[in-house]
Amino acid sequence: MSTVSRLPGIVTTDHVFQVPLDHASPEGEQIEVYAREVVASGRERDDLPWLLFLQGGPGGKAARPLGRDTWLDRALDDYRVLLLDQRGTGRSTPATRQTLARRGGPQEQADYLAHFRADSIVRDAELIRHRLLGAGKRWSVLGQSFGGFCTLTYLSFAPEGLTEAFITGGLAGLRSSADDVYRAAYPRVVRKNEEHYRRFPQDVEAVRRIVAHLADSPATLPDGGLLTVEAFQVLGMMFVGGSGSGALHYLLEEAWVEGPAGPELSDTFLAGVQARLSFAEGPLYAVLHESIYGQRSVDPGSTAWSAERVRKEFPEFDARTALETGAPVLFTGEMIYPWMFDADPALRPLKETAELLAARTDWPDLYDPARLAANTVPVVATVYHDDMCVDTADSLETARAVRGLRTWITNEWEHDGLRVSGGKVLDRLIKMAHGEA
């Protein structure tokens, strides 16, 4: 029986669905997918249209609402919202180092995780739609970041399930390989570094001091993880959100304490770094990240640790060279590297599994360009001009390739605009879709 809970301004209902691990074998192994229904207090019995929310990631569970907060406040004016814990995340059948160990060796684990991409997530959503709404009823979808990628997959393979689609920071390149993605990404990350150092010029020397220390003596994080120069550079992930640069600056401010043998990295700093670098809460993000770009018709080869290979084309990210030349040390961005599976205790048991996924060459296509070109579902999308995660040129090319898709291009917010804009981003998209803007 579903559990109903009440929080300030909202009523939530838990739903758990049995879905096939492999939708091509519906009678085979089943897994659970969890979703939380959210409706405004007092409107529980209203006949409201449904809005499915697809979270960013990959491997991220849906937000846990504490009330009518962030974009949800605006959504609940018009919709009954379903927050989906995509397969493998949150309260769905989990996929972590602990649970995957029960499936056997690395090959069995890799074969299992091959069913955790956008195509499977969309097929889960379709089964849930039929079971929750009933035959013939459609719903709207809101896709943030990777959730936007999933929305394009939805429009490719099951558009009959959708009334309308909203995408925020998630118009993927339909024909972009992993190498294409990272060749476009590294220059964007350079610009984010330049912006950070213009804002906080004192951080140039602060970062160089930390890197020089780590180059001689890598640090151990509280969870046993290893903080190397390269791991420290990954803190550039903080640039993803509009407030990330400031948060990184404040983290750097507390890097040092005076220990018995002289200056040493503080526990406060190391704990803060661990919170940013550990994949304990979301290992699928690391394990599956590059696979979200794998498509047979685009690149018949493997993704083969694309971010690591392409990084060699951008020597400005070599921190040791920067120390020698006096240049600012550059942080990296939304990239996953193979050494992370040695440095992070939550990823170490999944190293061989990740290697097998990186070598996989038979990823099916995630998008159908012909069907998208004939699309009839109203689609509106926010494209963030300064988005570090998704290339603006790719987004606009995709917008032109999807029939009827309308874009709102803005630099008022960055990749986390849906969450931090107080509902303004979603409000604008709803008004665009309904002919009010």
GROMACS .gro file of C-alpha atoms in nm:
model
  437
    1MET     CA    1   0.000   0.000   0.000
    2SER     CA    2   0.131   0.348  -0.089
    3THR     CA    3   0.257   0.566   0.197
    4VAL     CA    4   0.120   0.919   0.215
    5SER     CA    5   0.314   1.195   0.392
    6ARG     CA    6   0.245   1.561   0.460
    7LEU     CA    7   0.506   1.836   0.454
    8PRO     CA    8   0.462   2.214   0.449
    9GLY     CA    9   0.240   2.289   0.152
   10ILE     CA   10   0.261   1.944  -0.009
   11VAL     CA   11   0.127   1.592   0.012
   12THR     CA   12   0.352   1.310  -0.110
   13THR     CA   13   0.268   0.952  -0.203
   14ASP     CA   14   0.523   0.673  -0.245
   15HIS     CA   15   0.501   0.442  -0.546
   16VAL     CA   16   0.713   0.135  -0.621
   17PHE     CA   17   0.696  -0.036  -0.961
   18GLN     CA   18   0.833  -0.367  -1.084
   19VAL     CA   19   0.999  -0.324  -1.425
   20PRO     CA   20   1.210  -0.556  -1.642
   21LEU     CA   21   1.585  -0.518  -1.611
   22ASP     CA   22   1.595  -0.566  -1.988
   23HIS     CA   23   1.285  -0.433  -2.161
   24ALA     CA   24   1.364  -0.657  -2.458
   25SER     CA   25   1.299  -0.952  -2.222
   26PRO     CA   26   0.991  -0.843  -2.027
   27GLU     CA   27   0.949  -1.182  -1.862
   28GLY     CA   28   1.309  -1.187  -1.737
   29GLU     CA   29   1.467  -1.039  -1.424
   30GLN     CA   30   1.267  -0.762  -1.258
   31ILE     CA   31   1.397  -0.463  -1.062
   32GLU     CA   32   1.217  -0.196  -0.860
   33VAL     CA   33   1.178   0.166  -0.960
   34TYR     CA   34   1.059   0.413  -0.698
   35ALA     CA   35   0.874   0.739  -0.763
   36ARG     CA   36   0.734   1.003  -0.529
   37GLU     CA   37   0.408   1.173  -0.626
   38VAL     CA   38   0.382   1.534  -0.504
   39VAL     CA   39   0.071   1.749  -0.505
   40ALA     CA   40  -0.012   2.083  -0.344
   41SER     CA   41  -0.189   2.056  -0.012
   42GLY     CA   42  -0.564   2.073  -0.055
   43ARG     CA   43  -0.549   1.959  -0.418
   44GLU     CA   44  -0.503   1.587  -0.357
   45ARG     CA   45  -0.835   1.499  -0.520
   46ASP     CA   46  -0.813   1.747  -0.808
   47ASP     CA   47  -0.788   1.612  -1.162
   48LEU     CA   48  -0.450   1.768  -1.237
   49PRO     CA   49  -0.223   1.700  -1.533
   50TRP     CA   50   0.088   1.499  -1.445
   51LEU     CA   51   0.445   1.627  -1.478
   52LEU     CA   52   0.725   1.368  -1.475
   53PHE     CA   53   1.058   1.504  -1.351
   54LEU     CA   54   1.376   1.347  -1.488
   55GLN     CA   55   1.675   1.429  -1.270
   56GLY     CA   56   2.023   1.522  -1.388
   57GLY     CA   57   2.309   1.277  -1.364
   58PRO     CA   58   2.348   1.009  -1.477
   59GLY     CA   59   2.302   0.817  -1.156
   60GLY     CA   60   2.132   1.091  -0.956
   61LYS     CA   61   1.823   1.030  -0.745
   62ALA     CA   62   1.536   1.278  -0.756
   63ALA     CA   63   1.531   1.564  -0.507
   64ARG     CA   64   1.371   1.506  -0.167
   65PRO     CA   65   1.125   1.794  -0.124
   66LEU     CA   66   1.079   1.952   0.217
   67GLY     CA   67   0.790   2.165   0.101
   68ARG     CA   68   0.702   2.389  -0.190
   69ASP     CA   69   1.065   2.472  -0.257
   70THR     CA   70   1.271   2.565  -0.567
   71TRP     CA   71   1.106   2.485  -0.904
   72LEU     CA   72   0.851   2.256  -0.740
   73ASP     CA   73   0.663   2.557  -0.601
   74ARG     CA   74   0.587   2.675  -0.955
   75ALA     CA   75   0.514   2.329  -1.090
   76LEU     CA   76   0.253   2.255  -0.823
   77ASP     CA   77   0.046   2.553  -0.935
   78ASP     CA   78  -0.048   2.355  -1.246
   79TYR     CA   79   0.060   1.992  -1.207
   80ARG     CA   80   0.070   1.677  -1.004
   81VAL     CA   81   0.444   1.601  -1.007
   82LEU     CA   82   0.616   1.261  -1.015
   83LEU     CA   83   0.977   1.261  -0.893
   84LEU     CA   84   1.142   0.952  -1.042
   85ASP     CA   85   1.438   0.779  -0.880
   86GLN     CA   86   1.588   0.655  -1.205
   87ARG     CA   87   1.682   0.288  -1.201
   88GLY     CA   88   1.979   0.218  -0.977
   89THR     CA   89   1.937   0.533  -0.767
   90GLY     CA   90   1.772   0.636  -0.442
   91ARG     CA   91   1.493   0.401  -0.334
   92SER     CA   92   1.493   0.215  -0.665
   93THR     CA   93   1.688  -0.111  -0.669
   94PRO     CA   94   2.031   0.036  -0.590
   95ALA     CA   95   2.347  -0.015  -0.794
   96THR     CA   96   2.652   0.044  -0.573
   97ARG     CA   97   2.973  -0.135  -0.484
   98GLN     CA   98   2.778  -0.315  -0.210
   99THR     CA   99   2.484  -0.434  -0.420
  100LEU     CA  100   2.674  -0.502  -0.742
  101ALA     CA  101   2.909  -0.738  -0.558
  102ARG     CA  102   2.616  -0.980  -0.528
  103ARG     CA  103   2.581  -1.005  -0.905
  104GLY     CA  104   2.912  -1.179  -0.963
  105GLY     CA  105   3.230  -1.058  -1.128
  106PRO     CA  106   3.305  -0.747  -1.332
  107GLN     CA  107   3.163  -0.887  -1.658
  108GLU     CA  108   2.830  -0.971  -1.495
  109GLN     CA  109   2.821  -0.629  -1.334
  110ALA     CA  110   2.900  -0.452  -1.663
  111ASP     CA  111   2.632  -0.651  -1.848
  112TYR     CA  112   2.382  -0.555  -1.578
  113LEU     CA  113   2.472  -0.184  -1.587
  114ALA     CA  114   2.445  -0.174  -1.966
  115HIS     CA  115   2.068  -0.158  -1.902
  116PHE     CA  116   2.088   0.164  -1.701
  117ARG     CA  117   2.105   0.426  -1.976
  118ALA     CA  118   1.843   0.671  -2.103
  119ASP     CA  119   1.668   0.418  -2.328
  120SER     CA  120   1.588   0.194  -2.030
  121ILE     CA  121   1.488   0.493  -1.813
  122VAL     CA  122   1.237   0.604  -2.078
  123ARG     CA  123   1.090   0.255  -2.106
  124ASP     CA  124   1.054   0.248  -1.727
  125ALA     CA  125   0.869   0.579  -1.747
  126GLU     CA  126   0.631   0.444  -2.010
  127LEU     CA  127   0.543   0.141  -1.799
  128ILE     CA  128   0.485   0.368  -1.500
  129ARG     CA  129   0.268   0.603  -1.706
  130HIS     CA  130   0.039   0.320  -1.812
  131ARG     CA  131   0.013   0.180  -1.459
  132LEU     CA  132  -0.034   0.513  -1.284
  133LEU     CA  133  -0.242   0.714  -1.528
  134GLY     CA  134  -0.423   0.441  -1.718
  135ALA     CA  135  -0.454   0.364  -2.088
  136GLY     CA  136  -0.454   0.653  -2.331
  137LYS     CA  137  -0.351   0.923  -2.085
  138ARG     CA  138  -0.039   1.127  -2.145
  139TRP     CA  139   0.181   1.338  -1.920
  140SER     CA  140   0.427   1.624  -1.944
  141VAL     CA  141   0.797   1.579  -1.878
  142LEU     CA  142   1.061   1.811  -1.730
  143GLY     CA  143   1.420   1.707  -1.792
  144GLN     CA  144   1.711   1.877  -1.616
  145SER     CA  145   2.062   1.825  -1.760
  146PHE     CA  146   2.094   1.447  -1.817
  147GLY     CA  147   1.719   1.439  -1.766
  148GLY     CA  148   1.700   1.656  -2.078
  149PHE     CA  149   1.904   1.395  -2.264
  150CYS     CA  150   1.647   1.139  -2.147
  151THR     CA  151   1.367   1.366  -2.268
  152LEU     CA  152   1.517   1.368  -2.618
  153THR     CA  153   1.526   0.988  -2.600
  154TYR     CA  154   1.161   0.995  -2.490
  155LEU     CA  155   1.070   1.212  -2.789
  156SER     CA  156   1.262   0.971  -3.012
  157PHE     CA  157   1.106   0.644  -2.902
  158ALA     CA  158   0.778   0.711  -2.718
  159PRO     CA  159   0.645   1.059  -2.804
  160GLU     CA  160   0.289   0.923  -2.789
  161GLY     CA  161   0.323   0.929  -2.410
  162LEU     CA  162   0.388   1.305  -2.391
  163THR     CA  163   0.164   1.609  -2.386
  164GLU     CA  164   0.457   1.853  -2.378
  165ALA     CA  165   0.825   1.856  -2.285
  166PHE     CA  166   1.034   2.105  -2.088
  167ILE     CA  167   1.415   2.082  -2.101
  168THR     CA  168   1.659   2.283  -1.888
  169GLY     CA  169   2.030   2.271  -1.965
  170GLY     CA  170   1.992   1.936  -2.139
  171LEU     CA  171   1.983   1.965  -2.519
  172ALA     CA  172   2.242   1.702  -2.605
  173GLY     CA  173   2.422   1.684  -2.937
  174LEU     CA  174   2.230   1.419  -3.130
  175ARG     CA  175   2.535   1.319  -3.336
  176SER     CA  176   2.814   1.409  -3.093
  177SER     CA  177   3.054   1.136  -2.987
  178ALA     CA  178   3.218   1.136  -2.645
  179ASP     CA  179   3.535   1.278  -2.803
  180ASP     CA  180   3.332   1.557  -2.964
  181VAL     CA  181   3.176   1.639  -2.628
  182TYR     CA  182   3.508   1.670  -2.444
  183ARG     CA  183   3.685   1.860  -2.721
  184ALA     CA  184   3.414   2.121  -2.685
  185ALA     CA  185   3.410   2.098  -2.305
  186TYR     CA  186   3.773   2.165  -2.215
  187PRO     CA  187   3.780   2.516  -2.368
  188ARG     CA  188   3.459   2.600  -2.177
  189VAL     CA  189   3.627   2.485  -1.856
  190VAL     CA  190   3.927   2.707  -1.933
  191ARG     CA  191   3.691   3.004  -1.951
  192LYS     CA  192   3.534   2.910  -1.617
  193ASN     CA  193   3.881   2.902  -1.461
  194GLU     CA  194   3.960   3.243  -1.605
  195GLU     CA  195   3.636   3.382  -1.464
  196HIS     CA  196   3.714   3.236  -1.122
  197TYR     CA  197   4.064   3.382  -1.108
  198ARG     CA  198   3.938   3.723  -1.222
  199ARG     CA  199   3.685   3.714  -0.940
  200PHE     CA  200   3.933   3.583  -0.683
  201PRO     CA  201   4.286   3.671  -0.799
  202GLN     CA  202   4.427   3.568  -0.460
  203ASP     CA  203   4.328   3.211  -0.542
  204VAL     CA  204   4.599   3.183  -0.808
  205GLU     CA  205   4.870   3.153  -0.544
  206ALA     CA  206   4.645   2.969  -0.299
  207VAL     CA  207   4.587   2.694  -0.555
  208ARG     CA  208   4.951   2.680  -0.661
  209ARG     CA  209   5.056   2.635  -0.299
  210ILE     CA  210   4.816   2.342  -0.249
  211VAL     CA  211   4.921   2.179  -0.576
  212ALA     CA  212   5.290   2.211  -0.493
  213HIS     CA  213   5.224   2.042  -0.159
  214LEU     CA  214   5.020   1.759  -0.315
  215ALA     CA  215   5.278   1.704  -0.588
  216ASP     CA  216   5.531   1.617  -0.316
  217SER     CA  217   5.292   1.456  -0.070
  218PRO     CA  218   4.941   1.339  -0.171
  219ALA     CA  219   4.697   1.364   0.119
  220THR     CA  220   4.464   1.102   0.262
  221LEU     CA  221   4.101   1.206   0.291
  222PRO     CA  222   3.894   1.111   0.597
  223ASP     CA  223   3.732   0.818   0.411
  224GLY     CA  224   4.069   0.680   0.302
  225GLY     CA  225   4.053   0.833  -0.044
  226LEU     CA  226   4.366   0.975  -0.202
  227LEU     CA  227   4.392   1.346  -0.276
  228THR     CA  228   4.644   1.386  -0.557
  229VAL     CA  229   4.709   1.688  -0.776
  230GLU     CA  230   4.472   1.551  -1.040
  231ALA     CA  231   4.200   1.478  -0.783
  232PHE     CA  232   4.232   1.831  -0.645
  233GLN     CA  233   4.182   1.969  -0.996
  234VAL     CA  234   3.848   1.788  -1.016
  235LEU     CA  235   3.710   2.047  -0.773
  236GLY     CA  236   3.640   2.242  -1.091
  237MET     CA  237   3.312   2.050  -1.090
  238MET     CA  238   3.204   2.320  -0.847
  239PHE     CA  239   3.195   2.566  -1.138
  240VAL     CA  240   2.883   2.389  -1.267
  241GLY     CA  241   2.652   2.608  -1.057
  242GLY     CA  242   2.636   2.984  -1.045
  243SER     CA  243   2.754   2.996  -0.683
  244GLY     CA  244   3.021   2.728  -0.724
  245SER     CA  245   3.311   2.966  -0.779
  246GLY     CA  246   3.244   3.139  -0.449
  247ALA     CA  247   3.204   2.807  -0.268
  248LEU     CA  248   3.541   2.692  -0.402
  249HIS     CA  249   3.704   3.017  -0.289
  250TYR     CA  250   3.572   2.971   0.065
  251LEU     CA  251   3.695   2.612   0.069
  252LEU     CA  252   4.044   2.726  -0.029
  253GLU     CA  253   4.043   2.990   0.244
  254GLU     CA  254   4.055   2.720   0.511
  255ALA     CA  255   4.311   2.495   0.345
  256TRP     CA  256   4.593   2.531   0.600
  257VAL     CA  257   4.656   2.498   0.971
  258GLU     CA  258   4.977   2.517   1.170
  259GLY     CA  259   5.059   2.162   1.279
  260PRO     CA  260   5.337   2.032   1.505
  261ALA     CA  261   5.575   2.010   1.209
  262GLY     CA  262   5.461   2.326   1.034
  263PRO     CA  263   5.179   2.412   0.791
  264GLU     CA  264   4.958   2.120   0.686
  265LEU     CA  265   4.627   2.077   0.508
  266SER     CA  266   4.346   2.122   0.758
  267ASP     CA  267   4.089   1.861   0.852
  268THR     CA  268   3.822   2.116   0.762
  269PHE     CA  269   3.961   2.148   0.412
  270LEU     CA  270   4.007   1.774   0.362
  271ALA     CA  271   3.654   1.701   0.482
  272GLY     CA  272   3.519   1.965   0.246
  273VAL     CA  273   3.716   1.822  -0.044
  274GLN     CA  274   3.594   1.471   0.034
  275ALA     CA  275   3.234   1.590   0.029
  276ARG     CA  276   3.291   1.722  -0.324
  277LEU     CA  277   3.494   1.432  -0.462
  278SER     CA  278   3.345   1.117  -0.311
  279PHE     CA  279   3.108   0.909  -0.526
  280ALA     CA  280   2.980   0.708  -0.230
  281GLU     CA  281   2.628   0.852  -0.271
  282GLY     CA  282   2.620   0.823  -0.650
  283PRO     CA  283   2.870   0.576  -0.798
  284LEU     CA  284   2.668   0.536  -1.118
  285TYR     CA  285   2.760   0.891  -1.214
  286ALA     CA  286   3.123   0.782  -1.244
  287VAL     CA  287   3.064   0.433  -1.379
  288LEU     CA  288   2.815   0.529  -1.651
  289HIS     CA  289   2.912   0.888  -1.729
  290GLU     CA  290   3.080   0.843  -2.065
  291SER     CA  291   2.834   0.574  -2.175
  292ILE     CA  292   2.562   0.840  -2.206
  293TYR     CA  293   2.738   0.951  -2.525
  294GLY     CA  294   2.780   0.602  -2.673
  295GLN     CA  295   2.582   0.538  -2.993
  296ARG     CA  296   2.665   0.280  -3.258
  297SER     CA  297   2.567   0.499  -3.553
  298VAL     CA  298   2.769   0.798  -3.425
  299ASP     CA  299   3.088   0.623  -3.316
  300PRO     CA  300   3.110   0.245  -3.365
  301GLY     CA  301   3.409   0.227  -3.131
  302SER     CA  302   3.417   0.240  -2.752
  303THR     CA  303   3.418   0.558  -2.544
  304ALA     CA  304   3.754   0.433  -2.408
  305TRP     CA  305   3.799   0.693  -2.133
  306SER     CA  306   3.741   0.980  -2.371
  307ALA     CA  307   3.788   1.260  -2.116
  308GLU     CA  308   4.132   1.124  -2.026
  309ARG     CA  309   4.242   1.083  -2.388
  310VAL     CA  310   4.113   1.419  -2.507
  311ARG     CA  311   4.269   1.597  -2.209
  312LYS     CA  312   4.611   1.532  -2.364
  313GLU     CA  313   4.509   1.769  -2.644
  314PHE     CA  314   4.487   2.051  -2.388
  315PRO     CA  315   4.827   2.077  -2.217
  316GLU     CA  316   4.718   2.387  -2.025
  317PHE     CA  317   4.554   2.145  -1.776
  318ASP     CA  318   4.893   1.998  -1.680
  319ALA     CA  319   4.929   2.129  -1.325
  320ARG     CA  320   5.297   2.040  -1.288
  321THR     CA  321   5.387   2.235  -1.599
  322ALA     CA  322   5.188   2.528  -1.463
  323LEU     CA  323   5.397   2.516  -1.144
  324GLU     CA  324   5.717   2.526  -1.347
  325THR     CA  325   5.609   2.812  -1.572
  326GLY     CA  326   5.430   3.022  -1.309
  327ALA     CA  327   5.094   2.989  -1.483
  328PRO     CA  328   4.767   2.951  -1.290
  329VAL     CA  329   4.675   2.590  -1.223
  330LEU     CA  330   4.353   2.502  -1.404
  331PHE     CA  331   4.073   2.295  -1.253
  332THR     CA  332   3.893   2.041  -1.468
  333GLY     CA  333   3.515   2.006  -1.496
  334GLU     CA  334   3.247   1.745  -1.551
  335MET     CA  335   3.491   1.471  -1.650
  336ILE     CA  336   3.544   1.118  -1.523
  337TYR     CA  337   3.897   0.975  -1.530
  338PRO     CA  338   4.011   0.612  -1.486
  339TRP     CA  339   4.239   0.695  -1.190
  340MET     CA  340   3.929   0.791  -0.990
  341PHE     CA  341   3.860   0.420  -0.952
  342ASP     CA  342   4.187   0.388  -0.760
  343ALA     CA  343   4.154   0.706  -0.554
  344ASP     CA  344   3.793   0.678  -0.432
  345PRO     CA  345   3.713   0.390  -0.191
  346ALA     CA  346   3.352   0.387  -0.313
  347LEU     CA  347   3.470   0.323  -0.671
  348ARG     CA  348   3.766   0.088  -0.618
  349PRO     CA  349   3.559  -0.234  -0.624
  350LEU     CA  350   3.402  -0.118  -0.954
  351LYS     CA  351   3.726  -0.049  -1.139
  352GLU     CA  352   3.721  -0.355  -1.364
  353THR     CA  353   3.349  -0.309  -1.428
  354ALA     CA  354   3.411   0.049  -1.538
  355GLU     CA  355   3.694  -0.066  -1.765
  356LEU     CA  356   3.461  -0.314  -1.937
  357LEU     CA  357   3.196  -0.047  -1.989
  358ALA     CA  358   3.456   0.194  -2.128
  359ALA     CA  359   3.560  -0.077  -2.377
  360ARG     CA  360   3.205  -0.162  -2.485
  361THR     CA  361   3.132  -0.102  -2.854
  362ASP     CA  362   2.769  -0.210  -2.897
  363TRP     CA  363   2.582   0.080  -2.737
  364PRO     CA  364   2.245   0.122  -2.913
  365ASP     CA  365   2.140   0.461  -3.042
  366LEU     CA  366   1.968   0.692  -2.796
  367TYR     CA  367   1.809   0.933  -3.043
  368ASP     CA  368   1.611   0.899  -3.365
  369PRO     CA  369   1.692   1.209  -3.575
  370ALA     CA  370   1.423   1.128  -3.833
  371ARG     CA  371   1.150   1.100  -3.572
  372LEU     CA  372   1.270   1.415  -3.396
  373ALA     CA  373   1.260   1.599  -3.729
  374ALA     CA  374   0.893   1.501  -3.757
  375ASN     CA  375   0.814   1.575  -3.390
  376THR     CA  376   0.463   1.697  -3.303
  377VAL     CA  377   0.501   1.727  -2.924
  378PRO     CA  378   0.540   2.088  -2.802
  379VAL     CA  379   0.898   2.122  -2.670
  380VAL     CA  380   1.052   2.424  -2.500
  381ALA     CA  381   1.408   2.439  -2.370
  382THR     CA  382   1.631   2.668  -2.169
  383VAL     CA  383   1.981   2.698  -2.311
  384TYR     CA  384   2.225   2.855  -2.065
  385HIS     CA  385   2.470   3.070  -2.258
  386ASP     CA  386   2.749   3.008  -2.005
  387ASP     CA  387   2.671   2.641  -1.937
  388MET     CA  388   2.988   2.449  -1.848
  389CYS     CA  389   2.824   2.107  -1.883
  390VAL     CA  390   2.639   2.120  -2.215
  391ASP     CA  391   2.780   2.289  -2.522
  392THR     CA  392   2.569   2.579  -2.644
  393ALA     CA  393   2.648   2.512  -3.009
  394ASP     CA  394   2.540   2.149  -2.970
  395SER     CA  395   2.221   2.260  -2.797
  396LEU     CA  396   2.126   2.503  -3.070
  397GLU     CA  397   2.201   2.251  -3.344
  398THR     CA  398   1.975   2.002  -3.168
  399ALA     CA  399   1.705   2.268  -3.128
  400ARG     CA  400   1.708   2.316  -3.504
  401ALA     CA  401   1.688   1.940  -3.558
  402VAL     CA  402   1.376   1.887  -3.343
  403ARG     CA  403   1.063   2.003  -3.522
  404GLY     CA  404   0.878   2.272  -3.330
  405LEU     CA  405   1.131   2.304  -3.047
  406ARG     CA  406   1.153   2.657  -2.909
  407THR     CA  407   1.450   2.780  -2.708
  408TRP     CA  408   1.503   3.046  -2.445
  409ILE     CA  409   1.872   3.140  -2.437
  410THR     CA  410   1.982   3.316  -2.119
  411ASN     CA  411   2.295   3.405  -1.925
  412GLU     CA  412   2.097   3.511  -1.618
  413TRP     CA  413   2.152   3.165  -1.470
  414GLU     CA  414   2.390   2.878  -1.529
  415HIS     CA  415   2.347   2.501  -1.533
  416ASP     CA  416   2.162   2.493  -1.200
  417GLY     CA  417   1.914   2.762  -1.303
  418LEU     CA  418   1.610   2.538  -1.258
  419ARG     CA  419   1.697   2.483  -0.892
  420VAL     CA  420   1.819   2.830  -0.794
  421SER     CA  421   1.591   3.063  -0.990
  422GLY     CA  422   1.300   3.036  -0.748
  423GLY     CA  423   1.076   2.887  -1.015
  424LYS     CA  424   1.146   3.159  -1.273
  425VAL     CA  425   1.308   2.927  -1.527
  426LEU     CA  426   1.021   2.679  -1.517
  427ASP     CA  427   0.762   2.957  -1.518
  428ARG     CA  428   0.909   3.100  -1.837
  429LEU     CA  429   0.905   2.760  -2.009
  430ILE     CA  430   0.547   2.686  -1.904
  431LYS     CA  431   0.436   3.022  -2.037
  432MET     CA  432   0.621   2.959  -2.365
  433ALA     CA  433   0.460   2.618  -2.405
  434HIS     CA  434   0.114   2.758  -2.332
  435GLY     CA  435   0.148   3.058  -2.564
  436GLU     CA  436   0.180   3.315  -2.288
  437ALA     CA  437   0.544   3.417  -2.355
   0.00000   0.00000   0.00000
